[in-house]
Coordinates of C-alpha atoms and ligand atoms in Angstrom, one line a residue:
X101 CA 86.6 178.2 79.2
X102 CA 84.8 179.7 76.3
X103 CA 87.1 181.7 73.5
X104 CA 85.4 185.1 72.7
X105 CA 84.9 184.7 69.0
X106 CA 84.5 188.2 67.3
X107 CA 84.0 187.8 63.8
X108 CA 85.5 191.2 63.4
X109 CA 88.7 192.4 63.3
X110 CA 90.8 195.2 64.5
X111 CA 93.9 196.3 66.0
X112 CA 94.9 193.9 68.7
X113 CA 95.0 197.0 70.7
X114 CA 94.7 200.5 69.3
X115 CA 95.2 203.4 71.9
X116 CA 92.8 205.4 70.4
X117 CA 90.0 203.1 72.0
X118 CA 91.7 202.7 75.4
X119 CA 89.6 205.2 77.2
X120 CA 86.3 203.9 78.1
X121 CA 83.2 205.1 75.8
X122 CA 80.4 206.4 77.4
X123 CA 78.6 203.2 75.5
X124 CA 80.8 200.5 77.0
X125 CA 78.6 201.2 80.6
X126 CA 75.8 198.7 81.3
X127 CA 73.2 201.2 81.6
X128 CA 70.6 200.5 83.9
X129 CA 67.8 203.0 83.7
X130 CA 69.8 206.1 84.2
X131 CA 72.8 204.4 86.3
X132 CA 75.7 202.8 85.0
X133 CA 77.6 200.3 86.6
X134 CA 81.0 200.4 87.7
X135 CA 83.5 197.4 88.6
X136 CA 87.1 196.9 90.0
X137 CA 88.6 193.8 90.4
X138 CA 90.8 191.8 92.7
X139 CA 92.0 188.9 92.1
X140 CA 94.0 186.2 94.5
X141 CA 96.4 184.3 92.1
X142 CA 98.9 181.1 93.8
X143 CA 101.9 181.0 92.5
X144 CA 103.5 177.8 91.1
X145 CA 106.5 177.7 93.3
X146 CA 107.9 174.6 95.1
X147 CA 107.9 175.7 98.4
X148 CA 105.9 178.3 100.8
X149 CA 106.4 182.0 100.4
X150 CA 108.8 181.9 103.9
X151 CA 109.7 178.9 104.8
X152 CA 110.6 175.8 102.8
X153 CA 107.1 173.6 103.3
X154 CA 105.8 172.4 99.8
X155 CA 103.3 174.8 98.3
X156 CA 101.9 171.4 96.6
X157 CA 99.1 170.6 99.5
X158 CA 96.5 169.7 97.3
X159 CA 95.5 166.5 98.6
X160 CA 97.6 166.2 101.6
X161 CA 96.6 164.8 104.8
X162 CA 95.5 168.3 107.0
X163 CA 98.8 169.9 108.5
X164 CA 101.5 168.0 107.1
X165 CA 102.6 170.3 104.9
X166 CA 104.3 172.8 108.2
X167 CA 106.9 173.9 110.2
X168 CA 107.5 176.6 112.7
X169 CA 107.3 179.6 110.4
X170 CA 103.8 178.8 108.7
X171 CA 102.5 177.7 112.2
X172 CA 103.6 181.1 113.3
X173 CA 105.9 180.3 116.4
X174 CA 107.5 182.9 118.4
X175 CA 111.1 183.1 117.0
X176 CA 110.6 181.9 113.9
X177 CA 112.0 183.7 111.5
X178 CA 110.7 184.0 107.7
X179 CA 112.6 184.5 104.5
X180 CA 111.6 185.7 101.2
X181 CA 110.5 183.0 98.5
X182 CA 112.9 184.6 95.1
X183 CA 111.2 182.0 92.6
X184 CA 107.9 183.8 94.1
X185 CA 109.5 187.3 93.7
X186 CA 110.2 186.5 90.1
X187 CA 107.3 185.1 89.1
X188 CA 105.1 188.5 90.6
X189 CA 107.6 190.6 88.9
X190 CA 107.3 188.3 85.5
X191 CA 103.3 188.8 85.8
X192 CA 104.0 193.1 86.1
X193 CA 106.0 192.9 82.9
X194 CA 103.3 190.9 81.1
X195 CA 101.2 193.0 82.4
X196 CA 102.8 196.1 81.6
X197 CA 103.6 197.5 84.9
X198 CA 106.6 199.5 86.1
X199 CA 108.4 197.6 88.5
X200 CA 109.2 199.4 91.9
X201 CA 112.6 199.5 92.8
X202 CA 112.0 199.0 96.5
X203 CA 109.5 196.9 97.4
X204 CA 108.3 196.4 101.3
X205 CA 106.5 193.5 103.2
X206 CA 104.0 194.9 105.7
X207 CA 102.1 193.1 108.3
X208 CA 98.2 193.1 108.0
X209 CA 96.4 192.2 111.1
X210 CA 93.5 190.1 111.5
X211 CA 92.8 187.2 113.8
X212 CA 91.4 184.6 112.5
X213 CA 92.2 180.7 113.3
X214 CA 93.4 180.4 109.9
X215 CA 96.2 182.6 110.0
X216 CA 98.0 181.4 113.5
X217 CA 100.7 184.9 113.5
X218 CA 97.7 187.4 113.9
X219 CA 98.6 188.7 111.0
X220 CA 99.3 188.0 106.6
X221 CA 102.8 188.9 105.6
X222 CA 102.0 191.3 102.5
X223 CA 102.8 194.3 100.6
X224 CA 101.0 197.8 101.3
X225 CA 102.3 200.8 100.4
X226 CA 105.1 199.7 98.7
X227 CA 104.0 196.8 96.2
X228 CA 106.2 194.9 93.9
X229 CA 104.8 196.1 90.4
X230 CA 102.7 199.3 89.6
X231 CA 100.5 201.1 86.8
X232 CA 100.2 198.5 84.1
X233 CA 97.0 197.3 81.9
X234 CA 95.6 194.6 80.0
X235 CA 93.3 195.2 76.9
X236 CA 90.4 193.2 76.4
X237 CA 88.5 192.8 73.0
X238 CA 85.1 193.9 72.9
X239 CA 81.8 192.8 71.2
X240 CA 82.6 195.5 68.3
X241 CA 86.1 194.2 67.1
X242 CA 87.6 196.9 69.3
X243 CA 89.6 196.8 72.2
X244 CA 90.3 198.6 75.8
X245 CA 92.6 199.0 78.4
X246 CA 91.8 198.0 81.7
X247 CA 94.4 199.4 84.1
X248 CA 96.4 197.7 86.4
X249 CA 96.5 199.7 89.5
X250 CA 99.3 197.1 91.5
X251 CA 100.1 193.8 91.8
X252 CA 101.8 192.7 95.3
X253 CA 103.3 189.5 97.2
X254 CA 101.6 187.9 100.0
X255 CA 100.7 184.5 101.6
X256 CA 97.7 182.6 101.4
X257 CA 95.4 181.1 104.3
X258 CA 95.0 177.9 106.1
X259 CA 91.5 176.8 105.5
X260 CA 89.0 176.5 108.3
X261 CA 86.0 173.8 108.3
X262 CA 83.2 173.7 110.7
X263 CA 81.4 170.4 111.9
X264 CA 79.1 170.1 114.6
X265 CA 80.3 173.2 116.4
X266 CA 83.7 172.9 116.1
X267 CA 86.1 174.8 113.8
X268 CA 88.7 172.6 111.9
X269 CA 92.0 174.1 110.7
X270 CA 94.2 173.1 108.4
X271 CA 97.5 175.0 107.5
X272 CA 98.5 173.6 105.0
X273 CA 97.6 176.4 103.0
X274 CA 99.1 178.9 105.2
X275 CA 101.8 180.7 103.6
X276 CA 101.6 179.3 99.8
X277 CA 102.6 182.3 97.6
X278 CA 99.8 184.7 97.0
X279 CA 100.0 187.1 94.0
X280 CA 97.1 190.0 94.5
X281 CA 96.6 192.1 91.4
X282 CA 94.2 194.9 91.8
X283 CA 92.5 196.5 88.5
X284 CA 91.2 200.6 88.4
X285 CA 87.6 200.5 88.0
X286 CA 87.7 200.4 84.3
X287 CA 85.2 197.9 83.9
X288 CA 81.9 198.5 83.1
X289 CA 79.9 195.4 82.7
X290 CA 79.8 192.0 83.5
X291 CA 80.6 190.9 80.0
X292 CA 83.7 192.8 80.3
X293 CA 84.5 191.6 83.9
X294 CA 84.6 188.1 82.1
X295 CA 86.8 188.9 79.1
X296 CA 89.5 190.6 81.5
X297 CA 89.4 187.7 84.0
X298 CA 89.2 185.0 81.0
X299 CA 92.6 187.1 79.6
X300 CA 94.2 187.2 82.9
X301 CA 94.1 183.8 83.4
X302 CA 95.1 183.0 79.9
X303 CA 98.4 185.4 80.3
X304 CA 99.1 183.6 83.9
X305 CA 99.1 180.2 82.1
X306 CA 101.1 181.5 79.3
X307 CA 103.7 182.7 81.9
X308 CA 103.5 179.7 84.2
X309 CA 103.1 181.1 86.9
X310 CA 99.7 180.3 88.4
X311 CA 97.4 177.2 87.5
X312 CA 94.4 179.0 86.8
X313 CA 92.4 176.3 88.1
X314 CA 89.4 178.0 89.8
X315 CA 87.3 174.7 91.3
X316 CA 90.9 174.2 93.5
X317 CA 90.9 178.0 94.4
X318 CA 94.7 178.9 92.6
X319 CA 92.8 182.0 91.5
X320 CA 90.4 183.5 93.3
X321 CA 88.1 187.2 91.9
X322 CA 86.8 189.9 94.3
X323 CA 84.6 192.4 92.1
X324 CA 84.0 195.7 93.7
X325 CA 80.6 196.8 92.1
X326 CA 78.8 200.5 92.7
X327 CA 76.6 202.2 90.2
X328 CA 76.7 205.9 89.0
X329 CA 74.8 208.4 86.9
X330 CA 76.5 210.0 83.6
X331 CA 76.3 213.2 85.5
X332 CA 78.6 211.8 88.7
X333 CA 81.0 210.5 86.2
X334 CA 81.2 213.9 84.3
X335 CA 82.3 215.0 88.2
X336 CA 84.8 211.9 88.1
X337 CA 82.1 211.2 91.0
X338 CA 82.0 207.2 91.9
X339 CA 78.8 205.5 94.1
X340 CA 79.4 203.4 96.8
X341 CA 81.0 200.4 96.3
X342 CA 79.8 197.1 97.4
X343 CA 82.4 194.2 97.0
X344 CA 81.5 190.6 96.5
X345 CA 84.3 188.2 98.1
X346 CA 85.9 184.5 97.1
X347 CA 84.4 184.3 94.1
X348 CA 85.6 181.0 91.9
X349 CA 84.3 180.9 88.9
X350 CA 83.6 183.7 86.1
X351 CA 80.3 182.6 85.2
X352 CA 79.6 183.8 89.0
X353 CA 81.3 187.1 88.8
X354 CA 79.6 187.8 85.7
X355 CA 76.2 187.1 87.7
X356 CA 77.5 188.7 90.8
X357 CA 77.9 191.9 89.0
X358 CA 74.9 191.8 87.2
X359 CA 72.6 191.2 90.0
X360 CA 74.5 193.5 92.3
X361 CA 74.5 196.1 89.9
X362 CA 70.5 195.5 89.7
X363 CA 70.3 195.7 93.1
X364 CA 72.3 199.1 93.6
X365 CA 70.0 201.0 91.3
X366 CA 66.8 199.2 92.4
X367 CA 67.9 201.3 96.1
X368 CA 69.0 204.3 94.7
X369 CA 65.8 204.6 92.5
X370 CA 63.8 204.0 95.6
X371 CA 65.6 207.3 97.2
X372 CA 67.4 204.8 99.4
X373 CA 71.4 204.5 99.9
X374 CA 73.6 201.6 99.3
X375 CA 75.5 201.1 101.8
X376 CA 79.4 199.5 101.6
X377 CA 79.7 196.1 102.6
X378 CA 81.2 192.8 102.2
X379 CA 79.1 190.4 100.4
X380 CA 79.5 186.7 99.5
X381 CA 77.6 184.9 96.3
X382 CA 74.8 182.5 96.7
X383 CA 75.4 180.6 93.7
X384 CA 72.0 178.2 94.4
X385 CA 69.8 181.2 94.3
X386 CA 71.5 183.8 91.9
X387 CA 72.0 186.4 94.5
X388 CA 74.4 188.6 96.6
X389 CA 74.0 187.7 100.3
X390 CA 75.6 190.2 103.4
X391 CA 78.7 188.5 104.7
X392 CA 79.8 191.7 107.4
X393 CA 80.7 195.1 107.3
X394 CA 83.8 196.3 105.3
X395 CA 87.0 196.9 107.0
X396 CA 89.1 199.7 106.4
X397 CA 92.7 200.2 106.0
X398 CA 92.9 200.9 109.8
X399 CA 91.7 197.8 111.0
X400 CA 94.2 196.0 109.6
X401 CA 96.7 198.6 111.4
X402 CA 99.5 197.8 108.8
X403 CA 103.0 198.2 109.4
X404 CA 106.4 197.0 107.6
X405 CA 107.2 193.3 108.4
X406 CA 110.4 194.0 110.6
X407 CA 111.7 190.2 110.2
X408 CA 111.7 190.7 106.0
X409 CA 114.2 193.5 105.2
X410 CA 113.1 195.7 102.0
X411 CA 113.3 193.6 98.3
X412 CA 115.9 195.8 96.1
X413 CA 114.7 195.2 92.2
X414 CA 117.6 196.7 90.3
X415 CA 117.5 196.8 86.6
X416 CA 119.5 193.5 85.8
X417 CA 117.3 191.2 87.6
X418 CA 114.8 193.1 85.9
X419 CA 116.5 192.4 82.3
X420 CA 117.1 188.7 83.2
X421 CA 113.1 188.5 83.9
X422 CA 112.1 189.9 80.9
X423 CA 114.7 187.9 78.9
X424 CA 112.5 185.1 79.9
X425 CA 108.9 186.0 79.0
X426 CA 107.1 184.3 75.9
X427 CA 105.6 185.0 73.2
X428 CA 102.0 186.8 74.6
X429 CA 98.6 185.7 73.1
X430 CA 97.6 188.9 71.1
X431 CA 101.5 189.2 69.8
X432 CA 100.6 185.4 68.7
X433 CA 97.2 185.9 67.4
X434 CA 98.7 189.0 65.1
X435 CA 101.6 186.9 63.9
X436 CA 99.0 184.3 62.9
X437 CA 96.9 186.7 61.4
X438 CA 99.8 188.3 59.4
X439 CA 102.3 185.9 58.6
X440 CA 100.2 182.8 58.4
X441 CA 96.7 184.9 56.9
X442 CA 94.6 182.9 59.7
X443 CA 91.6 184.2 60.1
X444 CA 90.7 185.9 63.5
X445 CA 88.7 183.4 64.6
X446 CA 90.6 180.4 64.5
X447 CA 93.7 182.5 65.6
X448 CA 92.1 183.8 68.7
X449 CA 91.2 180.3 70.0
X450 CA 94.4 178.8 69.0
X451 CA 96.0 181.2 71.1
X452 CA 93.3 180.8 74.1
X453 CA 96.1 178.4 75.6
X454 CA 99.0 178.0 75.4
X455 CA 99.7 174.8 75.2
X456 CA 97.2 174.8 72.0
X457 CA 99.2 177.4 70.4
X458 CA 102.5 175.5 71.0
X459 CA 100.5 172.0 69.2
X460 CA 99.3 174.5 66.3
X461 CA 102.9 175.6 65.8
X462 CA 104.5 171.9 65.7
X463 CA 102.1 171.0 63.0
X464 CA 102.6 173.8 61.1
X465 CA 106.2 173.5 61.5
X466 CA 105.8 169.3 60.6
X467 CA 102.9 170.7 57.5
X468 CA 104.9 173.8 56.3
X469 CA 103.2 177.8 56.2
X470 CA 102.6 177.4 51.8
X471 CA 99.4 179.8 51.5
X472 CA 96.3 178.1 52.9
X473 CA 98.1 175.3 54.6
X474 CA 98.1 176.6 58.6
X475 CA 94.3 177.6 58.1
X476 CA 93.5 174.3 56.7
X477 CA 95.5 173.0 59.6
X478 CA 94.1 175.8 62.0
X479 CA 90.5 174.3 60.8
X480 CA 91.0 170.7 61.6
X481 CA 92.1 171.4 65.1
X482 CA 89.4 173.6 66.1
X483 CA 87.1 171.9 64.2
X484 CA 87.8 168.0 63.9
X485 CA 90.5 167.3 66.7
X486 CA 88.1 169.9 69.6
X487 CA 85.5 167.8 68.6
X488 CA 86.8 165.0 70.0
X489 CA 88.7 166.4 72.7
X490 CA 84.8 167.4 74.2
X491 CA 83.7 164.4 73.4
X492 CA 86.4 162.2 75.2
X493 CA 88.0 164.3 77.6
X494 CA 86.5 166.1 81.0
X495 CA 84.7 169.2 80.4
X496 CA 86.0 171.0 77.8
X497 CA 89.7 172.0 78.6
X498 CA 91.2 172.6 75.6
X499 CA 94.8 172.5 77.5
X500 CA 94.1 168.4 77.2
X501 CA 95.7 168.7 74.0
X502 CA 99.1 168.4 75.4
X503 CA 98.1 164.8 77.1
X504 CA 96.6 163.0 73.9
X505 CA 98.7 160.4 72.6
X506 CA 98.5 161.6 69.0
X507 CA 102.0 164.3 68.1
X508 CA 101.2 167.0 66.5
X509 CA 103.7 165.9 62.9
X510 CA 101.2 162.9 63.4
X511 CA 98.0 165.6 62.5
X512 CA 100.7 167.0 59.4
X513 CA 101.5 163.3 58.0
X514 CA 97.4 162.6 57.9
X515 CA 96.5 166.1 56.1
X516 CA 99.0 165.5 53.5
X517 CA 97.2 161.9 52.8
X518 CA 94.3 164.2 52.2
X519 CA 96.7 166.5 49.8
X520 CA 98.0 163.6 48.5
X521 CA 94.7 162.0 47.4
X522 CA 95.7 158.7 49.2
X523 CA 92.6 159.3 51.8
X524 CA 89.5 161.6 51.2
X525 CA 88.4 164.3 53.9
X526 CA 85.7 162.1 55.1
X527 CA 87.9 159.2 55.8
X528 CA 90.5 161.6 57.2
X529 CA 88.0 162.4 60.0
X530 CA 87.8 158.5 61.0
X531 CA 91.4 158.5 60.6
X532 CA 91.9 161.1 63.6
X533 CA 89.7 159.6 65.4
X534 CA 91.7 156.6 66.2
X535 CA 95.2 158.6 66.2
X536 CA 93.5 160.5 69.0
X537 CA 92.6 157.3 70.7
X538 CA 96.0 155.1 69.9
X539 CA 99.0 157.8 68.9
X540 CA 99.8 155.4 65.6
X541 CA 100.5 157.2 62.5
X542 CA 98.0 158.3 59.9
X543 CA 99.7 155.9 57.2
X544 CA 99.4 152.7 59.6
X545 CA 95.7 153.1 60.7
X546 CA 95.3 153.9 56.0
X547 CA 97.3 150.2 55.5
X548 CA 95.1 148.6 58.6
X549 CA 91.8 149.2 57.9
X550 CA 92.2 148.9 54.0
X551 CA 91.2 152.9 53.8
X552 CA 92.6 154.4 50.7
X553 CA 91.2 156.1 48.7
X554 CA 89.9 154.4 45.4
X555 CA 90.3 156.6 42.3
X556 CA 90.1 153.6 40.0
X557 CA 87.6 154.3 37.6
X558 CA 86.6 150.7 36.6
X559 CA 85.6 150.1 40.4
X560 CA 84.3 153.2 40.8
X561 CA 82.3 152.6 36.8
X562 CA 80.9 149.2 38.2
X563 CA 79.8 150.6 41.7
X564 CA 78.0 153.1 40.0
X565 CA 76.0 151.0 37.2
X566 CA 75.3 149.0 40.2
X567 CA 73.4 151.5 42.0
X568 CA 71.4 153.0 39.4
X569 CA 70.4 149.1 38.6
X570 CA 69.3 148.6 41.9
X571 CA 67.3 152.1 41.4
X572 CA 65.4 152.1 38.8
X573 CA 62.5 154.8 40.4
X574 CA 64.9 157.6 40.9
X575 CA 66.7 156.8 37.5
X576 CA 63.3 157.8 35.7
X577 CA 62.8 160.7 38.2
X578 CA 66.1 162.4 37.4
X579 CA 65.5 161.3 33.7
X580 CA 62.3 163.3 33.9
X581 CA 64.3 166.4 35.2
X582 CA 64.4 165.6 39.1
X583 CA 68.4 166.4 39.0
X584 CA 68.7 166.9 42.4
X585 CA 69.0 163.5 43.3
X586 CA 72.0 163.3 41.8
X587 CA 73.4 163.8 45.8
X588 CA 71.1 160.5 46.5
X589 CA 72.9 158.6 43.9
X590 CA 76.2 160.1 44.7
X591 CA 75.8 159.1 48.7
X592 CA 74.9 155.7 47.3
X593 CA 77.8 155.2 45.2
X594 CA 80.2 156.4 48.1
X595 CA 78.2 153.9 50.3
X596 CA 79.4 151.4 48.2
X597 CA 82.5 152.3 47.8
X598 CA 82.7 151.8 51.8
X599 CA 83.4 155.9 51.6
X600 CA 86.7 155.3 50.1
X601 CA 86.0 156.8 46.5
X602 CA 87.5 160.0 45.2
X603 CA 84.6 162.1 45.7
X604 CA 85.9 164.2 42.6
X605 CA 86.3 161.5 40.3
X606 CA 82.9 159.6 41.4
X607 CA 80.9 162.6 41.0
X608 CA 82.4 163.3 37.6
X609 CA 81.6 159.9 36.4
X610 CA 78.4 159.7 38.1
X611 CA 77.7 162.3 35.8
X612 CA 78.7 161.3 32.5
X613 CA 77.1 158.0 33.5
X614 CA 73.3 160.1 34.5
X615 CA 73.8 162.3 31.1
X616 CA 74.7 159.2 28.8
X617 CA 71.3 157.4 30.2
X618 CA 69.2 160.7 29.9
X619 CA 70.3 161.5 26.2
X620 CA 69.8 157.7 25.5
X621 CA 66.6 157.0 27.7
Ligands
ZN125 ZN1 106.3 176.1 106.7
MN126 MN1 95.1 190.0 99.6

């Protein structure tokens, strides 16, 4: 995932900037495009959302993870998953919803081979958490609010695969928790589609609740696209919506909504209509492809779940939720910024994940928060230590952070070498290197490999009447007033110092030594 990285700075969210600009739009010609979003989010619960299968099937051999509930038998009778419950109503506090006191299952029929009932046990009228928002930053240093319209309980699929004319099912799927949260369409580009998704995921994995791993499916994004002219929104007129389903990755809902959006004012332009379907992503060839017709409401002829009776939410349970939420990333990111005078940069990345944020805060607990210190620290690990990470790791998760064998007091003990003038920076670097690798402490790897610093200025003297001996060219060069290679001789002197000399104190003498020869040459 790719931080945002706004230079600029500005309140983390400031109301007055939570209504949507005219200029926020993609404008297209004369149309501006419009976008809701739903996404499907698994829950990381033990076991299924009404029975008690494991809700771990990745990897499973198909079917094993069932029993008579999630294989829909007659009779079988399902009961409500509470870890699920309070995970969805942990997510509608982080999100800042209000949390419905009655909340109601309803069935939703559709037949399809992967969902052996007839129908998905969700929530309809009466979800689980209502009205909240999430603000996104944009390109400016502002942010916005983009609503929260609901976010409900349901249960996933089984997953069907075809081969050779035959349909393959497996349900072992069927029935994991399923969190649906459903935005307002309050987006209006793709580049903000990406930042809300990129933010929702990042609050999910701060809660714990969902994985946020897209190539296994835990989350799964369903933008709903139209376009619109300035004069149908001064109506609070919308255009048809088009909505683009399964999507699992953000790079393709940002394309999705881009091309679609494209597309939509391509027709209307042409005096056409667009018409509101279902469409499904070709990611080979960049475009939106007709999957079928959309569904209403009807079809799925919803009614309450008579087998679940109605969730009561009262305001302890509530209190007990709340008690256990985190710290969120932009209350992080300010406390950073404030109390630690990060810069916005490094504190919005540090707070990307959480478990990066929780590394960060070790070491500056191990390194202490004197003025300057957490930035210097803040700079090494997105600098230095995600360096490495990208080179060694998969891909560039950042979350790998938590597996690497180096602690994060480890990082602390080998910046105060660097304090303490017993390594220089440049030697620090090869230092972290191998605590990444090996988890042995800075001081070790410094005794080892013979790497401390040498500020001993008869060594450091000798090294550097050696080099301008063995240069006798560039000597007269700088003599005659060439004095920028004084960085060639310097990089030679540290070369043969192994890069071990106190840069300060080599410099210093390299210069006496280059004015002493000029004045005498
Ligand atoms: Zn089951
Ligand atoms: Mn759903």
């Amino acid at each position: 995932m790719s931080a945002t990285s706004s230079a600029t700075s500005k309140a983390v969210d400031s109301p007055s900037s939570s209504s949507s600009p005219a200029s926020t739009y993609l404008v297209l010609g004369k149309y501006e495009v419009v976008v809701g979003m739903e996404v499907h989010a698994q829950l990381l619960t033990r076991s299924k959302m009404f029975c008690r299968c494991s809700a771990d099937y990745q990897g499973a051999p198909p079917n094993s993870h069932t029993c008579p509930v999630c294989l829909g038998m007659p009779g079988a009778l399902p009961v409500a998953n509470r870890a699920a419950v309070e995970a969805t109503i942990k997510t509608g506090l982080a999100l800042n919803c209000r949390i419905a006191e009655t909340a109601v299952f309803a069935r939703k029929n559709y037949h399809y081979p992967d969902l052996p009932k007839g129908y998905q046990i969700s929530q309809y009228e009466l979800p689980l958490c209502l009205d909240g928002w999430v603000a996104i930053d944009l390109p400016d240093g502002g942010s916005k609010r983009i609503r929260i319209r609901r976010a409900h309980l349901e249960e996933d699929t089984g997953k069907t695969t075809h081969v050779d004319g035959y349909s393959l099912v497996d349900l072992n799927r069927a029935g994991v928790p399923l969190m649906e949260i459903v935005t307002e369409a309050d987006i209006a580009s793709p580049d903000e589609a990406y930042a809300f998704l990129t933010k929702l995921r990042t609050l999910l994995r701060y809660l714990g609740v969902n994985s946020g791993d897209m190539e296994k499916g835990a989350m799964r994004c369903e933008p709903n696209i139209s376009v619109r002219t300035p004069e149908m929104r001064e109506r609070g007129e919308y255009g048809v919506k088009v909505e683009v389903k399964n999507l699992n990755s953000f790079r393709s809902v940002r394309n999705a909504i881009a091309y679609e959006a494209q597309r939509q004012a391509q027709i209307l332009e042409q005096g056409g209509q667009v018409e509101q379907v279902n469409m499904g992503w070709d990611e080979q060839n960049q475009r939106t492809v007709l999957q079928r017709t959309k569904e209403s409401a009807e079809d799925y002829r919803y009614f309450p779940e008579p087998d679940i009776p109605p969730l009561r939410v009262e305001e302890p349970w509530i209190q007990a939720i709340r008690a256990t939420l985190p710290e969120l990333p932009d209350a992080k990111r300010a406390r950073y910024q404030e109390e630690w005078g990060l810069r916005r940069a490094e504190a919005e990345i540090l707070t990307s994940e959480k478990r990066v944020a929780d590394f960060f805060e070790a070491a500056v607990a191990a390194y202490g928060t004197a003025k300057g210190k957490p930035q210097r620290l803040a700079n090494w690990i997105t600098g230095e230590l995600f360096r490495l990470l990208y080179a060694e790791g998969q891909g560039q998760d950042l979350r790998q952070i938590a597996g690497i064998p180096m602690k994060p007091e480890q990082l602390a003990q080998l910046l105060r070498l660097v304090d303490e003038r017993v390594i220089n920076p440049n030697t620090a670097k090869k230092v972290l290197e191998r605590m990444v690798r090996t988890g042995e402490n800075p001081q070790a790897i410094v005794e080892a490999e013979g790497l401390a610093m040498v500020s001993d200025t008869a060594q450091i003297d000798a090294a550097i009447d050696q080099v301008l001996a063995a240069h006798p060219e560039e000597l007269a060069r700088y003599r005659a007033g060439e004095t920028k290679l004084l960085g060639f001789f310097m990089g030679q002197v540290m070369r043969a110092l192994k890069g071990k000399a106190d840069p300060g104190l080599a410099r210093q003498r390299l210069q006496e030594k280059l004015q002493s020869e000029a004045s005498s040459g």
